[in-house]
Structure formats: C-alpha cells, structure tokens
Tab-separated table of C-alpha atoms in Angstrom:
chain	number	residue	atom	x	y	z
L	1	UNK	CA	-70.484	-22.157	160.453
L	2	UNK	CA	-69.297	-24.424	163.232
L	3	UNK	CA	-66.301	-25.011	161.718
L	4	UNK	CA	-67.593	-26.741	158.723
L	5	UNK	CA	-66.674	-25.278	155.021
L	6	UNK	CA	-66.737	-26.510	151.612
L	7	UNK	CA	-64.954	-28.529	149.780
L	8	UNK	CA	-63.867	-28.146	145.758
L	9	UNK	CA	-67.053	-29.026	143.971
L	10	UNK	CA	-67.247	-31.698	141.644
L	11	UNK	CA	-68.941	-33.469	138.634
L	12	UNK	CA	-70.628	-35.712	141.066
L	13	UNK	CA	-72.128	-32.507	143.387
L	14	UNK	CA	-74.000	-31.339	140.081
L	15	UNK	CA	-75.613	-34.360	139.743
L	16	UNK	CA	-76.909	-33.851	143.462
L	17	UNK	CA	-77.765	-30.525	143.479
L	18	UNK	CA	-79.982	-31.264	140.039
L	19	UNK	CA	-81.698	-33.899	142.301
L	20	UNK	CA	-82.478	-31.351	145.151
L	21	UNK	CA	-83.714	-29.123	141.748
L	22	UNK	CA	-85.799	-31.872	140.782
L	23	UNK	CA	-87.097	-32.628	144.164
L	24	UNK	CA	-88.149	-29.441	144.893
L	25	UNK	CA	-90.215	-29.060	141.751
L	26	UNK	CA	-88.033	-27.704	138.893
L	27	UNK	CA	-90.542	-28.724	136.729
L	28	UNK	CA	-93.213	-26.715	138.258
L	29	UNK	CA	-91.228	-23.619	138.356
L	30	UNK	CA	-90.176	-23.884	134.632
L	31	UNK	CA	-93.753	-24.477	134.149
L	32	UNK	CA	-94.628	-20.682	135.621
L	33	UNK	CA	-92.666	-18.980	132.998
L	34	UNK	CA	-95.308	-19.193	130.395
L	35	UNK	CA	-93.898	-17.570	127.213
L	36	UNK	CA	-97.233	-16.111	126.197
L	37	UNK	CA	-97.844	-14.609	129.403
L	38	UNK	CA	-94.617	-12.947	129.918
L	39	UNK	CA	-94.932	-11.591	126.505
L	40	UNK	CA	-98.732	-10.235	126.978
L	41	UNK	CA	-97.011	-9.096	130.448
L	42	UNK	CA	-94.208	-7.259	128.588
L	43	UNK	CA	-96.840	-5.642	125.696
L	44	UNK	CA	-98.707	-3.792	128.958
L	45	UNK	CA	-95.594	-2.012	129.758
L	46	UNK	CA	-95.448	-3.459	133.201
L	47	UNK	CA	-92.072	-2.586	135.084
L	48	UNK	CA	-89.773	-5.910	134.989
L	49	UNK	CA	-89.731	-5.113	139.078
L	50	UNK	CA	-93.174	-6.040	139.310
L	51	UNK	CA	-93.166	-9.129	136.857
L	52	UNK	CA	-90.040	-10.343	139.231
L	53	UNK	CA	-91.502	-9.725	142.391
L	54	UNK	CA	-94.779	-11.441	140.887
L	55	UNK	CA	-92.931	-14.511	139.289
L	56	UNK	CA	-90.566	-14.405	142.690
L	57	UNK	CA	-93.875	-14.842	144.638
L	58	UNK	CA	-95.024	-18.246	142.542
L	59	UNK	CA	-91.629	-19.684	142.747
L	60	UNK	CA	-91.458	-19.829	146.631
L	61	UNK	CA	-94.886	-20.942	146.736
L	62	UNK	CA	-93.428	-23.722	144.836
L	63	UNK	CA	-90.398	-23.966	147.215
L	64	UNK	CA	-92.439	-23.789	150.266
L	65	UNK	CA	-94.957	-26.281	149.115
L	66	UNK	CA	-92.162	-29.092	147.838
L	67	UNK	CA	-89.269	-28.116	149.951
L	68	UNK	CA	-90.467	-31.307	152.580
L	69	UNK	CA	-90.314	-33.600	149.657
L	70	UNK	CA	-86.298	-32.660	148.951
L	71	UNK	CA	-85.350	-33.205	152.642
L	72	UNK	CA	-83.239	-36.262	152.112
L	73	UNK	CA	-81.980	-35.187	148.432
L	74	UNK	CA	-80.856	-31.438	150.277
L	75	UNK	CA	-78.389	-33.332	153.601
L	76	UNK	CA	-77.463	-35.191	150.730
L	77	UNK	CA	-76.028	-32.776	148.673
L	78	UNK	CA	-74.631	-30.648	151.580
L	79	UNK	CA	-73.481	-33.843	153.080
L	80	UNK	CA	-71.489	-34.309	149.929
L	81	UNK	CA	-69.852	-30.954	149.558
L	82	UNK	CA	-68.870	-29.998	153.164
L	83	UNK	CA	-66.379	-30.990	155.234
L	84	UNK	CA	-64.698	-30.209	159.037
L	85	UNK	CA	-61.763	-28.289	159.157
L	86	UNK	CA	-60.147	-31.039	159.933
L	87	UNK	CA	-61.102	-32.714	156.293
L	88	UNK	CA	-63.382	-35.187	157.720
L	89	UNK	CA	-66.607	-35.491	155.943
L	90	UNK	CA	-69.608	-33.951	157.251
L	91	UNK	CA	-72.862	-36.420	157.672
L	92	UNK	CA	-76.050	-36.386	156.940
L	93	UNK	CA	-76.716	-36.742	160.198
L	94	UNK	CA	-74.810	-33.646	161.522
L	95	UNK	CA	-76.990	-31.510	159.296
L	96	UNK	CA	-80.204	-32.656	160.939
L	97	UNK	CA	-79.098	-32.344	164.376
L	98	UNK	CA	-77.541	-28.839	163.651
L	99	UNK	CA	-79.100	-25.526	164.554
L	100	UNK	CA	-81.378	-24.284	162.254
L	101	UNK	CA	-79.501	-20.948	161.571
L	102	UNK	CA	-76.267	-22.832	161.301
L	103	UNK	CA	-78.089	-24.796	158.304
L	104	UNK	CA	-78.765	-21.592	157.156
L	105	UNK	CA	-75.493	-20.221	157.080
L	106	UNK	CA	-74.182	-22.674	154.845
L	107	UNK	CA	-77.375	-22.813	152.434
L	108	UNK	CA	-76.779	-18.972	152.005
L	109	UNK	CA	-72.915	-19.505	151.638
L	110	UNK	CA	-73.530	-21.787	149.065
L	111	UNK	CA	-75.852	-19.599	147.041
L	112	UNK	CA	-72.972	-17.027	147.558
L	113	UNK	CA	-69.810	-18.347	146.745
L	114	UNK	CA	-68.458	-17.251	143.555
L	115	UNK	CA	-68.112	-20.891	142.331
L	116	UNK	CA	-71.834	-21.530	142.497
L	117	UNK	CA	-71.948	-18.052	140.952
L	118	UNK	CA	-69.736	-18.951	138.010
L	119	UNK	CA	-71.820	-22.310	137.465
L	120	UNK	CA	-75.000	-20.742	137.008
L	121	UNK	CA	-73.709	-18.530	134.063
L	122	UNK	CA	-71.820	-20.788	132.719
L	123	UNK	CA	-75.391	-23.303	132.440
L	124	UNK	CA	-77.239	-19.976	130.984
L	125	UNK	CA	-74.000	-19.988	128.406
L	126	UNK	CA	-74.467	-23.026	127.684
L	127	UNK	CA	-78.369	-22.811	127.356
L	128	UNK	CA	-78.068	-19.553	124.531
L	129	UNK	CA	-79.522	-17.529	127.692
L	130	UNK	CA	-77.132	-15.446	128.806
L	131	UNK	CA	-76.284	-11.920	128.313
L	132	UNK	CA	-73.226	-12.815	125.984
L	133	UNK	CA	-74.901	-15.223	123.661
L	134	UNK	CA	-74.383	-13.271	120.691
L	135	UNK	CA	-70.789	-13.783	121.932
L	136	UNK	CA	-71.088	-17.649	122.675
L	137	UNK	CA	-72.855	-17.865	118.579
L	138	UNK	CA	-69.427	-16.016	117.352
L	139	UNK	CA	-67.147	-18.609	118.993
L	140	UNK	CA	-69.011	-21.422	118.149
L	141	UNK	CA	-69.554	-20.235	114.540
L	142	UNK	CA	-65.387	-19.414	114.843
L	143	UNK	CA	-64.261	-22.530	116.527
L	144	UNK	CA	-66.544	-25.564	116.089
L	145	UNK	CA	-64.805	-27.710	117.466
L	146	UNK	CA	-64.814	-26.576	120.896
C-alpha cells in the first residue's frame, strides 16, 4: 500500500465515515429492505442465498449510481485515518493522484481490519440486531446503569 497504513481510529473518523454512508445513499439502501417484502420473500421459502444475492444486487446499484456524489466525503475520510510510515498525514490529494489499485488496497484493508470488524457488531449490538441480543436484553435488564 505504498507505504501508507492506518492509524488508531477515532470518535472523529465515525463521524466521517457516516458522511461517506450518507453520501453514498444510506438512505436509499435502508429504503430496499422493505419489511413486508422480505417477509412475503421469507413465506415462499426462498433460499436466504438468493434473497442476498438479490438484495446484494440493489445495493450496488445504489453504490454505483451515488458513489460520484461521495468523492470528496470518501479522500476525506481516508485522508483522515491514514498516515506514512513515517507518521505524516496522508492528503487528500495523495489519494487522487494514487493508482487506482493502490486506492483499492486500502478501501479493502479497511473493510478488513478487525477494528472496522468489531465496530460494525458492536453498532448491530447496540441497534438490538445482532445475533446476541437476547444477551445484550439480559445485561441491560441486569445492569442498567451501563
């Protein structure tokens, strides 16, 4: 990744990254998840693979269609996570003059590192979506004062 990696995340990149989510049409893809339809989906017996690949389908659309609009709010965010080996702060400007599959590289690094990971179930947690929600109503109910 020429040399660039990133840094500790902080309060400040979740505020970013929900800007890149916004620009890129969150909206519209919470919008596809129509709870009627997934249930009238789930009555027909239709494998789960197909209703992914199907609702997978729609939300790149959505991607694809907005991801021009989130230019400035995606260098932004990467600008503000990354940084040189050297600790210097990588630009905005470095990211649009880099190689398309170095861009890439860190977009899919991001997606993959185990701190992103962590974040995303710790948001389902903490929207009653997760797997362990019966577990998250227990400690709540136990300790509510967390």
């Amino acid at each position: 990744m020429k040399n660039i990696r990133f840094k500790e995340l902080v309060t400040d990149n979740v505020f970013d990254f929900c800007a890149v989510l916004s620009a890129i049409g969150s909206d519209e893809i919470i919008g596809l998840f129509d709870k009627e339809q997934i249930e009238k989906i789930q009555e027909k017996s239709i494998d789960l693979k197909d209703i992914g690949v199907v609702m997978a389908t729609k939300i790149c659309g959505v991607l694809i269609r907005n991801l021009a609009k989130a230019r400035n709010e995606i260098y932004s965010f990467f600008a503000g996570c990354t940084e040189h080996e050297d600790s210097t702060k990588v630009t905005v400007d470095e990211l649009k003059e880099m190689k398309f599959t170095e861009f890439i590289k860190i977009v899919r690094a991001f997606f993959g590192a185990a701190e992103i990971i962590a974040f995303a179930n710790d948001v389902a947690d903490a929207m009653g979506v997760s797997a362990n929600q019966e577990e998250q109503e227990q400690t709540i109910t136990e300790n509510p004062t967390v």
